[in-house]
């Protein structure tokens, strides 16, 4: 079935829903690399017009990848609320956009329908929205989650403390934990990317961070971002992990490249509920990012925004505590410059929240991208206004292990002060008891890691 739109005196034809969605996407170098992007701004506008006139039922009946070929599609459809879907199936994408942006639409109104939306519906409405639309609609939605503390409550923004070390030196990692906590970071998670993916190294880092948390009564959670199977083996042997982490993709083939499938994710969720050291109930942590399927030659001809939405459709089946997009980490082959990184970051957080996820972001870029720290700070301000649950922070904004640029501990403190936001409630009380924070502001004692010696 083909779709069409007329712009001025020009008629545009689109061969399929997949073609139409790809053409309606904002300019992304990844879509251009895949050969599925609009040929001109006029064609892009025509495609957006045609997308806005689709019914949500049409999108349900025509998923980007057929369910017979892809377990991500099947998982998304199996998790759909038929009752909520019946409320919206006759809506057009334009109707959904107007509903989300209407001044009278509340968080409760959105909760009533969101479980009836497939990822393709959410991707489609995203393509018809401006940057400010995305910020406004996202700001209406709250998604809380509970592990050892609670994130996403009104008046809060949280931060992952990422004390990576290029040699996995545990003492250096613990020193990084001291520094980050002294700046009020770490209420989302103390999460370390290990250099060596082994059960022994994963266990060693988990034990060191857990011992520090217990010694100083830190109300947060720890996680080592080794491969999921490595973490599971460590936990089964008694390693003290609060969260289990995995990168996921929007196609079955993409997840195969990551070494996971829905059965393994289900097993991990069950293991986490049973053996992780957290209070829970939310014990999973997922990471995503536009373009990963293309980089693995697993995109199935689908644009990177739609595939990103499908990651969130998969993630919500496992009731995670954290989901974040690593928006600029993948490089300029997929998001060329600061403009594309900012747009993708806004899209991803909006789509994650509309899936009902506790959505955060690593607002970041690699050094060969046409972007700089001001772009990342601009994105962070926009996404704090949009109500992102959490951001990732690294010392001085420079991750010396992964070799990319992100938000700094100082950026996190500035965002809280600028928007009069506090940390997760349990963590905020701990910061104030330690004399590190007073409301949304840091004290003169902040930034001194020797307070934890």
Coordinates of C-alpha atoms in Angstrom, one line a residue:
X1 CA 0.0 0.0 0.0
X2 CA 1.3 3.5 -0.9
X3 CA 0.7 6.8 0.8
X4 CA 0.8 10.3 -0.7
X5 CA 0.7 14.0 0.0
X6 CA 0.5 17.1 -2.2
X7 CA 2.6 20.2 -1.5
X8 CA 1.9 23.1 -3.8
X9 CA 1.8 21.6 -7.2
X10 CA 3.9 18.6 -6.4
X11 CA 2.6 15.2 -5.6
X12 CA 4.7 12.9 -3.3
X13 CA 4.3 9.2 -3.1
X14 CA 5.6 6.9 -0.4
X15 CA 5.9 3.1 -1.0
X16 CA 5.1 2.0 2.6
X17 CA 4.7 3.1 6.2
X18 CA 8.4 2.3 6.7
X19 CA 9.3 4.6 3.8
X20 CA 6.9 7.3 5.0
X21 CA 8.2 7.3 8.5
X22 CA 11.8 7.5 7.4
X23 CA 11.1 10.4 5.0
X24 CA 9.3 12.4 7.7
X25 CA 12.3 12.2 10.1
X26 CA 14.3 15.3 10.9
X27 CA 17.7 15.3 9.1
X28 CA 20.0 12.7 10.5
X29 CA 23.2 11.5 8.9
X30 CA 22.5 7.9 9.9
X31 CA 19.3 7.9 7.8
X32 CA 21.2 9.5 4.9
X33 CA 23.9 6.8 5.3
X34 CA 21.2 4.1 5.1
X35 CA 19.7 5.7 2.0
X36 CA 16.3 6.2 3.5
X37 CA 16.2 9.9 4.3
X38 CA 14.2 12.6 2.5
X39 CA 15.7 14.0 -0.7
X40 CA 14.7 17.5 0.2
X41 CA 13.1 19.6 2.9
X42 CA 9.9 19.8 0.7
X43 CA 9.7 16.0 0.6
X44 CA 10.2 15.9 4.4
X45 CA 7.4 18.3 4.9
X46 CA 5.1 16.4 2.6
X47 CA 5.9 13.2 4.5
X48 CA 5.2 14.8 7.8
X49 CA 1.8 15.9 6.5
X50 CA 1.0 12.4 5.3
X51 CA 2.1 11.0 8.7
X52 CA -0.1 13.4 10.6
X53 CA -3.1 12.0 8.7
X54 CA -2.5 8.3 9.5
X55 CA -4.8 6.7 12.0
X56 CA -3.2 5.0 15.0
X57 CA -4.9 1.8 13.9
X58 CA -3.0 2.0 10.5
X59 CA 0.3 2.2 12.4
X60 CA -0.7 -0.8 14.6
X61 CA -1.6 -2.8 11.5
X62 CA 1.7 -1.9 9.8
X63 CA 4.6 -2.1 12.3
X64 CA 8.0 -1.1 11.0
X65 CA 9.2 -4.7 11.1
X66 CA 6.6 -7.5 10.6
X67 CA 5.9 -9.5 13.8
X68 CA 6.6 -12.8 12.0
X69 CA 10.2 -11.6 11.4
X70 CA 11.0 -9.9 14.7
X71 CA 10.6 -10.6 18.4
X72 CA 10.8 -6.9 19.3
X73 CA 7.6 -6.3 17.4
X74 CA 5.9 -9.3 19.0
X75 CA 7.0 -8.2 22.5
X76 CA 5.7 -4.7 21.9
X77 CA 2.3 -5.9 20.6
X78 CA 2.0 -8.5 23.4
X79 CA 2.5 -5.8 26.0
X80 CA -0.2 -3.5 24.6
X81 CA -3.2 -2.7 26.6
X82 CA -6.2 -3.5 24.4
X83 CA -8.5 -1.4 26.6
X84 CA -6.3 1.7 26.2
X85 CA -5.7 1.0 22.5
X86 CA -9.5 0.9 21.9
X87 CA -9.7 4.5 23.2
X88 CA -7.3 5.8 20.6
X89 CA -7.3 3.5 17.6
X90 CA -9.4 5.9 15.5
X91 CA -7.3 8.9 16.3
X92 CA -5.0 10.3 13.7
X93 CA -1.4 11.1 14.6
X94 CA -2.4 14.8 14.5
X95 CA -5.2 14.1 17.0
X96 CA -2.5 12.5 19.3
X97 CA -0.3 15.5 18.9
X98 CA -3.1 17.9 19.8
X99 CA -4.1 15.8 22.8
X100 CA -0.5 15.8 24.2
X101 CA -0.1 19.6 23.7
X102 CA -3.5 20.7 24.8
X103 CA -3.3 23.0 27.8
X104 CA -6.0 20.9 29.6
X105 CA -4.2 17.5 29.1
X106 CA -2.7 16.3 32.4
X107 CA -0.2 13.6 33.4
X108 CA -3.2 11.4 34.5
X109 CA -4.9 11.8 31.1
X110 CA -1.7 10.7 29.3
X111 CA -1.3 7.7 31.7
X112 CA -4.8 6.6 30.7
X113 CA -3.8 6.0 27.1
X114 CA -0.1 5.5 26.9
X115 CA -0.2 1.7 27.3
X116 CA -2.4 1.6 24.2
X117 CA 0.3 3.2 22.1
X118 CA 2.8 1.1 20.1
X119 CA 6.3 2.4 19.5
X120 CA 5.5 3.2 15.9
X121 CA 2.6 5.5 17.0
X122 CA 4.9 7.3 19.4
X123 CA 7.7 7.6 16.8
X124 CA 5.1 9.0 14.3
X125 CA 3.8 11.8 16.6
X126 CA 7.4 12.7 17.5
X127 CA 8.1 13.4 13.9
X128 CA 5.3 16.0 13.7
X129 CA 6.5 17.9 16.8
X130 CA 9.0 20.8 17.1
X131 CA 11.7 20.9 19.8
X132 CA 9.5 23.1 22.0
X133 CA 6.6 20.7 21.5
X134 CA 8.7 17.8 22.7
X135 CA 9.8 19.8 25.8
X136 CA 6.3 20.8 26.7
X137 CA 4.7 17.4 26.2
X138 CA 7.6 15.6 28.1
X139 CA 7.3 18.0 31.0
X140 CA 3.7 16.9 31.6
X141 CA 4.7 13.3 32.3
X142 CA 6.1 12.0 35.5
X143 CA 7.5 8.5 35.8
X144 CA 8.8 7.3 39.2
X145 CA 10.7 4.2 39.9
X146 CA 12.0 2.5 43.1
X147 CA 15.2 0.7 43.8
X148 CA 17.0 1.6 47.0
X149 CA 15.7 5.1 46.6
X150 CA 13.0 6.7 44.5
X151 CA 13.7 8.8 41.4
X152 CA 11.4 10.9 39.2
X153 CA 9.3 12.5 41.9
X154 CA 8.1 16.1 41.4
X155 CA 10.7 18.7 42.2
X156 CA 13.7 16.4 41.7
X157 CA 16.4 15.6 39.1
X158 CA 18.9 12.8 39.6
X159 CA 22.4 12.0 38.3
X160 CA 24.3 8.8 37.6
X161 CA 27.8 9.0 39.1
X162 CA 30.2 7.4 36.5
X163 CA 33.6 7.0 38.1
X164 CA 35.2 5.0 35.2
X165 CA 38.9 4.3 35.3
X166 CA 41.1 3.3 32.3
X167 CA 42.8 0.5 34.2
X168 CA 39.8 -0.6 36.4
X169 CA 41.8 0.4 39.4
X170 CA 39.4 0.0 42.3
X171 CA 41.0 2.6 44.5
X172 CA 40.7 5.1 41.7
X173 CA 37.1 4.2 41.2
X174 CA 36.3 4.6 44.9
X175 CA 38.1 8.0 44.9
X176 CA 35.8 9.0 42.0
X177 CA 32.8 7.9 44.1
X178 CA 34.0 10.2 46.9
X179 CA 34.4 13.2 44.6
X180 CA 31.0 12.7 42.9
X181 CA 29.1 12.2 46.1
X182 CA 30.8 15.3 47.5
X183 CA 29.1 17.3 44.6
X184 CA 25.7 15.7 45.3
X185 CA 25.9 13.3 42.3
X186 CA 25.0 9.6 42.4
X187 CA 21.4 9.4 43.4
X188 CA 20.4 7.6 40.2
X189 CA 23.2 5.1 40.4
X190 CA 26.9 4.6 41.0
X191 CA 27.5 3.0 37.7
X192 CA 30.9 1.9 36.4
X193 CA 31.9 0.9 32.8
X194 CA 34.6 -1.8 33.3
X195 CA 37.5 -2.0 30.9
X196 CA 37.7 -5.8 31.4
X197 CA 34.4 -7.8 31.0
X198 CA 35.0 -10.6 33.5
X199 CA 33.1 -12.0 36.4
X200 CA 36.1 -11.4 38.7
X201 CA 36.5 -7.7 37.8
X202 CA 32.8 -7.1 37.9
X203 CA 32.6 -8.7 41.3
X204 CA 35.6 -6.7 42.6
X205 CA 34.0 -3.4 41.6
X206 CA 30.6 -4.3 42.9
X207 CA 32.1 -5.3 46.3
X208 CA 34.1 -2.1 46.6
X209 CA 31.2 0.2 45.8
X210 CA 28.8 -1.7 48.0
X211 CA 31.2 -1.6 50.9
X212 CA 31.6 2.2 50.5
X213 CA 27.8 2.6 50.3
X214 CA 27.3 0.6 53.5
X215 CA 30.1 2.4 55.4
X216 CA 28.6 5.8 54.6
X217 CA 24.9 4.8 54.5
X218 CA 24.6 6.1 51.0
X219 CA 20.9 5.7 49.9
X220 CA 21.6 4.8 46.2
X221 CA 22.3 1.8 44.0
X222 CA 25.4 0.3 42.4
X223 CA 25.9 -1.3 39.0
X224 CA 28.8 -2.5 36.8
X225 CA 28.0 -2.2 33.1
X226 CA 29.6 -5.5 32.0
X227 CA 27.7 -7.7 29.6
X228 CA 24.4 -8.9 31.1
X229 CA 25.6 -12.5 31.2
X230 CA 28.7 -11.5 33.1
X231 CA 26.7 -9.6 35.6
X232 CA 24.3 -12.5 36.0
X233 CA 27.1 -15.0 36.6
X234 CA 28.6 -12.6 39.2
X235 CA 25.3 -12.2 41.0
X236 CA 24.6 -15.9 41.0
X237 CA 28.0 -16.3 42.7
X238 CA 27.0 -13.7 45.4
X239 CA 28.3 -10.4 44.0
X240 CA 26.4 -7.5 45.6
X241 CA 24.7 -5.8 42.6
X242 CA 21.6 -3.6 43.0
X243 CA 20.9 -3.2 39.2
X244 CA 21.4 -5.4 36.2
X245 CA 22.4 -3.4 33.0
X246 CA 22.2 -4.1 29.3
X247 CA 22.3 -2.1 26.0
X248 CA 19.3 -3.0 23.8
X249 CA 18.3 -2.4 20.2
X250 CA 15.1 -1.9 18.3
X251 CA 15.3 -5.1 16.2
X252 CA 15.8 -8.8 17.0
X253 CA 18.9 -8.7 14.8
X254 CA 20.3 -5.7 16.7
X255 CA 19.8 -7.4 20.0
X256 CA 21.5 -10.5 18.6
X257 CA 24.6 -8.4 17.9
X258 CA 24.5 -7.3 21.6
X259 CA 24.3 -10.9 22.6
X260 CA 20.8 -10.8 24.1
X261 CA 17.2 -11.7 23.3
X262 CA 13.9 -11.3 25.1
X263 CA 14.3 -14.6 26.9
X264 CA 17.6 -13.6 28.4
X265 CA 16.2 -10.2 29.4
X266 CA 13.3 -12.0 31.1
X267 CA 15.7 -14.4 32.9
X268 CA 17.8 -11.4 34.1
X269 CA 14.7 -9.6 35.4
X270 CA 13.7 -12.7 37.3
X271 CA 17.2 -13.1 38.7
X272 CA 17.4 -9.5 39.7
X273 CA 14.1 -9.7 41.6
X274 CA 15.4 -12.8 43.5
X275 CA 19.2 -12.2 44.0
X276 CA 20.1 -8.5 43.6
X277 CA 20.8 -6.6 46.8
X278 CA 18.4 -3.8 46.1
X279 CA 15.0 -3.2 47.9
X280 CA 13.4 -2.9 44.4
X281 CA 11.0 -3.7 42.8
X282 CA 12.8 -2.0 39.8
X283 CA 16.1 -3.7 39.3
X284 CA 16.9 -3.3 35.5
X285 CA 18.9 -0.6 33.8
X286 CA 18.8 -0.2 30.0
X287 CA 20.9 1.9 27.7
X288 CA 19.9 2.9 24.1
X289 CA 20.9 5.4 21.4
X290 CA 19.8 6.3 17.9
X291 CA 21.9 4.6 15.2
X292 CA 23.1 1.5 17.0
X293 CA 21.0 -0.8 14.7
X294 CA 22.5 0.8 11.6
X295 CA 26.1 0.4 13.0
X296 CA 25.4 -3.3 13.4
X297 CA 23.7 -3.6 10.0
X298 CA 20.5 -4.6 11.7
X299 CA 18.2 -1.7 10.9
X300 CA 15.9 -3.5 8.4
X301 CA 15.5 -0.3 6.4
X302 CA 13.9 1.5 9.3
X303 CA 14.9 5.0 10.3
X304 CA 16.9 5.5 13.5
X305 CA 14.2 7.4 15.4
X306 CA 11.6 4.7 14.9
X307 CA 14.1 2.0 15.9
X308 CA 14.9 4.0 19.1
X309 CA 11.2 4.2 20.0
X310 CA 11.1 0.4 19.6
X311 CA 13.9 0.1 22.1
X312 CA 11.6 1.8 24.7
X313 CA 8.7 -0.5 23.7
X314 CA 11.0 -3.5 24.5
X315 CA 12.4 -1.9 27.7
X316 CA 9.0 -1.2 29.3
X317 CA 8.2 -5.0 29.4
X318 CA 10.9 -5.4 32.1
X319 CA 9.8 -2.6 34.5
X320 CA 13.3 -0.9 34.7
X321 CA 14.6 1.6 37.3
X322 CA 16.7 3.5 34.7
X323 CA 16.7 3.9 30.9
X324 CA 19.0 6.3 29.3
X325 CA 19.9 7.3 25.7
X326 CA 23.6 7.8 25.1
X327 CA 22.6 10.4 22.5
X328 CA 25.9 11.6 21.0
X329 CA 28.2 8.7 21.9
X330 CA 27.7 6.9 18.6
X331 CA 29.4 9.7 16.5
X332 CA 28.9 11.9 13.5
X333 CA 28.1 9.1 11.1
X334 CA 24.7 9.0 12.8
X335 CA 24.2 12.4 14.4
X336 CA 26.5 14.9 12.6
X337 CA 26.5 18.0 14.8
X338 CA 25.2 19.7 17.9
X339 CA 21.8 20.4 16.2
X340 CA 21.2 16.8 15.4
X341 CA 22.4 15.6 18.9
X342 CA 20.1 18.1 20.6
X343 CA 17.1 17.1 18.4
X344 CA 17.7 13.4 19.0
X345 CA 18.1 13.9 22.8
X346 CA 14.7 15.7 23.0
X347 CA 13.1 13.0 20.8
X348 CA 14.5 10.2 22.9
X349 CA 13.5 11.6 26.3
X350 CA 10.0 12.4 25.1
X351 CA 9.5 9.0 23.6
X352 CA 10.8 7.2 26.6
X353 CA 8.5 9.1 28.9
X354 CA 5.5 8.5 26.7
X355 CA 6.3 4.8 27.0
X356 CA 6.0 5.3 30.7
X357 CA 9.7 4.8 31.4
X358 CA 11.9 6.5 34.1
X359 CA 13.9 8.2 31.3
X360 CA 17.3 9.8 31.5
X361 CA 20.1 10.8 29.2
X362 CA 23.8 10.9 28.7
X363 CA 24.0 14.3 27.1
X364 CA 27.3 13.7 25.3
X365 CA 29.4 13.8 22.2
X366 CA 32.6 12.3 20.8
X367 CA 35.5 14.5 19.9
X368 CA 35.1 14.0 16.1
X369 CA 31.5 15.3 16.2
X370 CA 30.8 18.9 15.2
X371 CA 29.6 19.8 18.7
X372 CA 31.1 21.2 21.8
X373 CA 30.3 21.6 25.5
X374 CA 27.9 24.5 25.0
X375 CA 25.7 22.2 22.9
X376 CA 25.6 19.6 25.7
X377 CA 24.8 22.3 28.3
X378 CA 22.0 23.6 26.0
X379 CA 20.6 20.1 25.7
X380 CA 20.8 19.6 29.5
X381 CA 18.9 22.8 30.2
X382 CA 16.2 21.9 27.7
X383 CA 15.9 18.4 29.1
X384 CA 15.7 19.6 32.7
X385 CA 12.8 21.8 31.6
X386 CA 11.4 18.7 29.9
X387 CA 11.5 16.7 33.2
X388 CA 14.2 14.2 32.4
X389 CA 14.6 11.8 35.4
X390 CA 18.4 11.8 35.4
X391 CA 21.6 12.7 33.6
X392 CA 25.0 11.0 33.6
X393 CA 27.9 12.9 35.1
X394 CA 31.7 12.4 35.0
X395 CA 34.6 14.3 36.5
X396 CA 35.1 17.6 34.6
X397 CA 32.8 16.4 31.9
X398 CA 35.6 14.2 30.4
X399 CA 35.4 10.4 30.6
X400 CA 39.0 9.2 30.5
X401 CA 38.1 5.6 30.0
X402 CA 35.4 5.8 27.3
X403 CA 37.1 8.9 25.8
X404 CA 34.1 11.1 25.2
X405 CA 32.6 14.3 26.7
X406 CA 29.5 14.4 28.9
X407 CA 28.1 16.5 31.7
X408 CA 30.3 17.3 34.7
X409 CA 29.5 17.1 38.4
X410 CA 29.4 20.9 38.4
X411 CA 26.8 20.8 35.5
X412 CA 24.6 18.6 37.7
X413 CA 24.8 21.0 40.6
X414 CA 24.1 24.0 38.3
X415 CA 21.0 22.3 36.8
X416 CA 19.5 21.7 40.3
X417 CA 20.2 25.2 41.4
X418 CA 18.9 26.8 38.1
X419 CA 15.6 24.9 38.2
X420 CA 15.3 24.8 42.1
X421 CA 15.3 21.0 42.0
X422 CA 16.6 18.6 44.6
X423 CA 18.0 15.0 44.6
X424 CA 15.9 11.9 45.1
X425 CA 14.2 12.4 48.5
X426 CA 16.2 9.8 50.4
X427 CA 19.5 11.0 48.9
X428 CA 18.6 14.6 49.5
X429 CA 18.0 14.0 53.2
X430 CA 21.4 12.2 53.3
X431 CA 23.2 15.1 51.5
X432 CA 21.7 17.6 54.0
X433 CA 22.6 15.4 57.0
X434 CA 26.2 15.3 55.7
X435 CA 26.2 19.1 55.2
X436 CA 26.8 18.9 51.5
X437 CA 23.5 20.4 50.2
X438 CA 20.9 22.9 51.5
X439 CA 17.8 22.5 49.4
X440 CA 18.7 22.8 45.7
X441 CA 22.1 24.5 46.4
X442 CA 25.4 23.1 47.5
X443 CA 27.1 24.3 50.7
X444 CA 30.7 25.5 51.2
X445 CA 31.5 21.9 52.3
X446 CA 30.6 20.5 48.9
X447 CA 33.2 19.3 46.5
X448 CA 35.6 18.1 49.2
X449 CA 36.1 14.4 48.9
X450 CA 37.8 14.2 52.2
X451 CA 34.4 14.3 53.9
X452 CA 34.4 10.6 53.1
X453 CA 37.7 9.7 54.7

